[in-house]
Amino acid sequence: MPSPFTEHFDNLRSLLELEQAKASLILVTSAKRGDGTDLLAHGLAEALASSGQATALVDASGAAVPIASGDRRPRDGSVVPHRRGPAMSMIALAPDESSADVTAFAATLRERFRYAVIDGGALPQNELAAMLAGLADTLILAVRKGRMASREDDVLLSVVDGARRPVLGIVTVEPKAIASFTSRASEFAPSTELVPLRHAVANV
Amino acid sequence: MIAAVIIAGMAAIYYCRNFVPLTYQAAARVLMVNEERDPSVSTGDLPSVATSSVVLDRVRRQLQLPLSLPALQGGLSTRIVARSNIMTISFNDASADRAIAISNAVADNLARYYHELSTRRYDEDVDALNAAIADQRSRLSQIDDSIRNLQRRDAFVATDNAVDNVTRHIADLENQRAAAVATLTGDAALSQANAPHGALVSSIARHEILQGDANYHSLRDVAARDAAQLAADRAQYAGAYPGLPGEEAKVNSERAMLDAAARKAVTSPDGFSPSAAATANEHSRTLALVAGDRARVAKLDELIAEQTFQLRDIPKTGIAFIELRAARDAVQGEILTLSGRHANALANRAEAASLGTVVVVDRALKADTQLAGGRSRVAIMAGVALILVAFGLAFLVESVDPRLRRAQQIERLYGHPVISNVGNR
């Protein structure tokens, strides 16, 4: 079932293709948990995949991957096809401290996919996402509308500035959309389990 | 919050409509006449003069208002009609009658005080000149008193030939004295001539008194008869008569009684001697004449001495008199000068009063409610104000809300553009 916000993501895809023609590694991140990076990453990956490009959706948030009982549970970071919607590979990562593995994983993604959309989750609390920020071709920042501004916003900006990577822009996400996506996540993505990054690198 | 404020506004409107007391406004108008000719005050000064403490204090006293000056000043408003010399004086009060009375009283007292201001400097001059003239008149009165006292002491001091007059007067007095002394001498001689001689008067008086005393005559007759008898008996009996001693004793006794009766008659208050009385009267008269003559002489001596003293004092008195006359002339001249200046000051004041005048052209006859529509307008205005305040508060709350709601707010925080809003259908 396609995302109910397809139009938004198609526009976002067009903007990405227009602004970042050579971009293949896209990190979607935010300052706080619950800002909707999963919705944004999923919708953007779907939009890119629906255009026929080889696309991977990498869940590096380390926390928000839904696990549905009874589904297939690929181990060792195996890549599974999307259960519904356009064909794309989905990878769920567990946090890993090795920057060498992260670099290798990013290189692998560039080789295998035209686009790899990485859900970095809340960057200030996610070291893996912070490392990926330095490797991504472009960054998209998600902000949940209506939340309080906080110190994490400053931390995010500080990390992004330090990464010296281009920022495509900010995507604001309505709280109702996040809630809707969270309640229907199993319909959008296959059930996965978190795998160590080194396994994911080997299996992609 | 907006709803709460609007509800509060509605409550305020209801309160205003039903509980806010009405106030009344009355207005009087004054006109400044000949402003261009009066350099001291202009139309622009009228509001300040109208709301001055002098004018308001007079109004308060005149109407016996239980208001303080600040309260009176607070209710008063003045406005000059554009491009005119007319000023409107308005007063707001809870009482319509009092608003009318105060507006009119302010206008009246403003006109009066303005007139005082215009003529004040001349009033001060006139008052000062009045005081100076009164002072000079007092001095003149004192000088006149001094001159009168001097003339009372010396009647000739005011004449031109005072010495001749005094000398002539002394000579006249001395002539009178000489005549008086002559009269005195004559009267004294007469008195001395008429003075009763003691023994003679006593003898005559005794005789006249005893002559009139019947008891004395009776005793004298008895004593004379018995004495004759004794003499006859002595002659007859040549001392051998045994009754002689008895007769002698009787005669002696009668003689003693006769002497006693004579003494009694002479010393009796009823004893009267016409000759002695006449002599005494004449002597008293001549003595009185002499005393009168002496008194006259003494008085003439006194007058002569006084005139002689004045004659010696004429140079000093004359100088004092001349000085007083000169001082009087000077004071009179000063009074004339001051009177001239006084007349000029009065003329100047009259001219100043005619230069500029404030007149009441329109007295307050009725009082209107302070705002057209009264409570309703107040309520509407309060409601509109509260609604504006409500919206203002809403924008204020929105602007200080730390929540990330608007794209501009987020862009300002992150420094990057918002490229999409997911979930906004």
mmCIF file of N, CA, C and O in Angstrom, chain A residues 8 12 15 145-149 153 156-157 169-174, chain B residues 402-405 410 413-414 416-425:
data_model
loop_
_atom_site.group_PDB
_atom_site.id
_atom_site.type_symbol
_atom_site.label_atom_id
_atom_site.label_comp_id
_atom_site.label_asym_id
_atom_site.label_seq_id
_atom_site.Cartn_x
_atom_site.Cartn_y
_atom_site.Cartn_z
ATOM 1 N N HIS A 8 3.592 14.468 -1.555
ATOM 2 C CA HIS A 8 4.670 15.192 -0.880
ATOM 3 C C HIS A 8 6.018 14.581 -1.226
ATOM 4 O O HIS A 8 6.987 15.292 -1.531
ATOM 5 N N LEU A 12 9.283 15.864 -3.234
ATOM 6 C CA LEU A 12 10.587 15.830 -2.588
ATOM 7 C C LEU A 12 11.609 15.109 -3.477
ATOM 8 O O LEU A 12 12.767 15.532 -3.600
ATOM 9 N N LEU A 15 12.617 17.397 -6.241
ATOM 10 C CA LEU A 15 13.570 18.394 -5.730
ATOM 11 C C LEU A 15 14.956 17.776 -5.549
ATOM 12 O O LEU A 15 15.977 18.385 -5.892
ATOM 13 N N LYS A 145 6.292 19.170 13.599
ATOM 14 C CA LYS A 145 5.665 20.468 13.871
ATOM 15 C C LYS A 145 4.995 20.464 15.248
ATOM 16 O O LYS A 145 4.381 19.491 15.655
ATOM 17 N N GLY A 146 5.176 21.556 15.928
ATOM 18 C CA GLY A 146 4.502 21.724 17.219
ATOM 19 C C GLY A 146 5.324 21.305 18.403
ATOM 20 O O GLY A 146 4.930 21.544 19.546
ATOM 21 N N ARG A 147 6.466 20.692 18.154
ATOM 22 C CA ARG A 147 7.266 20.326 19.321
ATOM 23 C C ARG A 147 8.050 21.535 19.804
ATOM 24 O O ARG A 147 8.199 22.520 19.073
ATOM 25 N N MET A 148 8.527 21.451 21.061
ATOM 26 C CA MET A 148 9.279 22.552 21.633
ATOM 27 C C MET A 148 10.692 22.599 21.056
ATOM 28 O O MET A 148 11.285 21.559 20.794
ATOM 29 N N ALA A 149 11.161 23.754 20.815
ATOM 30 C CA ALA A 149 12.576 23.886 20.456
ATOM 31 C C ALA A 149 13.407 23.489 21.671
ATOM 32 O O ALA A 149 13.014 23.739 22.809
ATOM 33 N N ASP A 153 18.300 20.604 19.154
ATOM 34 C CA ASP A 153 18.339 21.285 17.861
ATOM 35 C C ASP A 153 19.718 21.891 17.632
ATOM 36 O O ASP A 153 20.272 21.818 16.523
ATOM 37 N N LEU A 156 22.200 19.077 16.885
ATOM 38 C CA LEU A 156 22.047 18.610 15.502
ATOM 39 C C LEU A 156 22.745 19.553 14.524
ATOM 40 O O LEU A 156 23.527 19.119 13.658
ATOM 41 N N LEU A 157 22.472 20.829 14.694
ATOM 42 C CA LEU A 157 23.074 21.796 13.786
ATOM 43 C C LEU A 157 24.593 21.781 13.903
ATOM 44 O O LEU A 157 25.318 21.928 12.907
ATOM 45 N N GLY A 169 17.511 20.342 2.776
ATOM 46 C CA GLY A 169 16.539 21.246 3.416
ATOM 47 C C GLY A 169 15.862 20.573 4.578
ATOM 48 O O GLY A 169 16.241 19.484 5.009
ATOM 49 N N ILE A 170 14.840 21.253 5.071
ATOM 50 C CA ILE A 170 14.099 20.754 6.226
ATOM 51 C C ILE A 170 12.735 20.311 5.746
ATOM 52 O O ILE A 170 12.081 20.997 4.945
ATOM 53 N N VAL A 171 12.329 19.169 6.244
ATOM 54 C CA VAL A 171 10.973 18.714 5.965
ATOM 55 C C VAL A 171 10.225 18.678 7.288
ATOM 56 O O VAL A 171 10.646 17.993 8.225
ATOM 57 N N THR A 172 9.185 19.482 7.354
ATOM 58 C CA THR A 172 8.383 19.451 8.575
ATOM 59 C C THR A 172 7.348 18.346 8.437
ATOM 60 O O THR A 172 6.820 18.106 7.352
ATOM 61 N N VAL A 173 7.064 17.693 9.546
ATOM 62 C CA VAL A 173 6.156 16.550 9.538
ATOM 63 C C VAL A 173 5.044 16.808 10.539
ATOM 64 O O VAL A 173 5.310 17.143 11.693
ATOM 65 N N GLU A 174 3.837 16.665 10.090
ATOM 66 C CA GLU A 174 2.695 16.861 10.976
ATOM 67 C C GLU A 174 2.608 15.707 11.972
ATOM 68 O O GLU A 174 2.819 14.538 11.610
ATOM 69 N N PRO B 402 7.338 28.959 22.349
ATOM 70 C CA PRO B 402 8.585 28.285 21.933
ATOM 71 C C PRO B 402 8.341 27.075 21.021
ATOM 72 O O PRO B 402 9.293 26.453 20.558
ATOM 73 N N ARG B 403 7.100 26.727 20.772
ATOM 74 C CA ARG B 403 6.842 25.546 19.931
ATOM 75 C C ARG B 403 7.147 25.879 18.465
ATOM 76 O O ARG B 403 6.931 27.001 18.003
ATOM 77 N N LEU B 404 7.660 24.817 17.748
ATOM 78 C CA LEU B 404 8.046 25.013 16.351
ATOM 79 C C LEU B 404 6.819 24.764 15.490
ATOM 80 O O LEU B 404 6.439 23.619 15.240
ATOM 81 N N ARG B 405 6.155 25.853 15.077
ATOM 82 C CA ARG B 405 4.907 25.705 14.324
ATOM 83 C C ARG B 405 5.050 26.265 12.916
ATOM 84 O O ARG B 405 4.570 25.683 11.952
ATOM 85 N N ILE B 410 11.071 27.847 12.035
ATOM 86 C CA ILE B 410 12.002 26.715 11.938
ATOM 87 C C ILE B 410 13.223 27.099 11.093
ATOM 88 O O ILE B 410 14.367 26.764 11.422
ATOM 89 N N LEU B 413 15.516 29.070 13.084
ATOM 90 C CA LEU B 413 16.251 28.287 14.081
ATOM 91 C C LEU B 413 17.370 27.461 13.443
ATOM 92 O O LEU B 413 18.485 27.393 13.952
ATOM 93 N N TYR B 414 17.067 26.835 12.263
ATOM 94 C CA TYR B 414 18.023 25.899 11.673
ATOM 95 C C TYR B 414 18.958 26.551 10.662
ATOM 96 O O TYR B 414 20.042 26.029 10.381
ATOM 97 N N HIS B 416 18.291 26.709 7.542
ATOM 98 C CA HIS B 416 18.108 26.027 6.252
ATOM 99 C C HIS B 416 16.659 26.176 5.836
ATOM 100 O O HIS B 416 15.783 26.348 6.690
ATOM 101 N N PRO B 417 16.381 26.075 4.537
ATOM 102 C CA PRO B 417 14.993 26.267 4.085
ATOM 103 C C PRO B 417 14.118 25.045 4.366
ATOM 104 O O PRO B 417 14.613 23.921 4.417
ATOM 105 N N VAL B 418 12.842 25.332 4.598
ATOM 106 C CA VAL B 418 11.867 24.242 4.700
ATOM 107 C C VAL B 418 11.432 23.912 3.281
ATOM 108 O O VAL B 418 10.913 24.774 2.566
ATOM 109 N N ILE B 419 11.640 22.667 2.871
ATOM 110 C CA ILE B 419 11.357 22.301 1.479
ATOM 111 C C ILE B 419 10.046 21.551 1.343
ATOM 112 O O ILE B 419 9.518 21.437 0.239
ATOM 113 N N SER B 420 9.499 21.051 2.427
ATOM 114 C CA SER B 420 8.234 20.334 2.320
ATOM 115 C C SER B 420 7.606 20.219 3.694
ATOM 116 O O SER B 420 8.280 20.377 4.723
ATOM 117 N N ASN B 421 6.293 19.978 3.672
ATOM 118 C CA ASN B 421 5.578 19.759 4.922
ATOM 119 C C ASN B 421 4.736 18.515 4.745
ATOM 120 O O ASN B 421 3.684 18.547 4.099
ATOM 121 N N VAL B 422 5.183 17.429 5.312
ATOM 122 C CA VAL B 422 4.508 16.154 5.129
ATOM 123 C C VAL B 422 3.327 16.061 6.093
ATOM 124 O O VAL B 422 3.483 16.342 7.286
ATOM 125 N N GLY B 423 2.195 15.656 5.496
ATOM 126 C CA GLY B 423 1.002 15.492 6.340
ATOM 127 C C GLY B 423 0.061 16.663 6.234
ATOM 128 O O GLY B 423 -1.051 16.622 6.753
ATOM 129 N N ASN B 424 0.473 17.704 5.547
ATOM 130 C CA ASN B 424 -0.403 18.857 5.367
ATOM 131 C C ASN B 424 -1.199 18.658 4.103
ATOM 132 O O ASN B 424 -0.732 18.899 3.005
ATOM 133 N N ARG B 425 -2.440 18.182 4.259
ATOM 134 C CA ARG B 425 -3.236 17.852 3.069
ATOM 135 C C ARG B 425 -3.799 19.111 2.437
ATOM 136 O O ARG B 425 -4.283 19.957 3.098
#
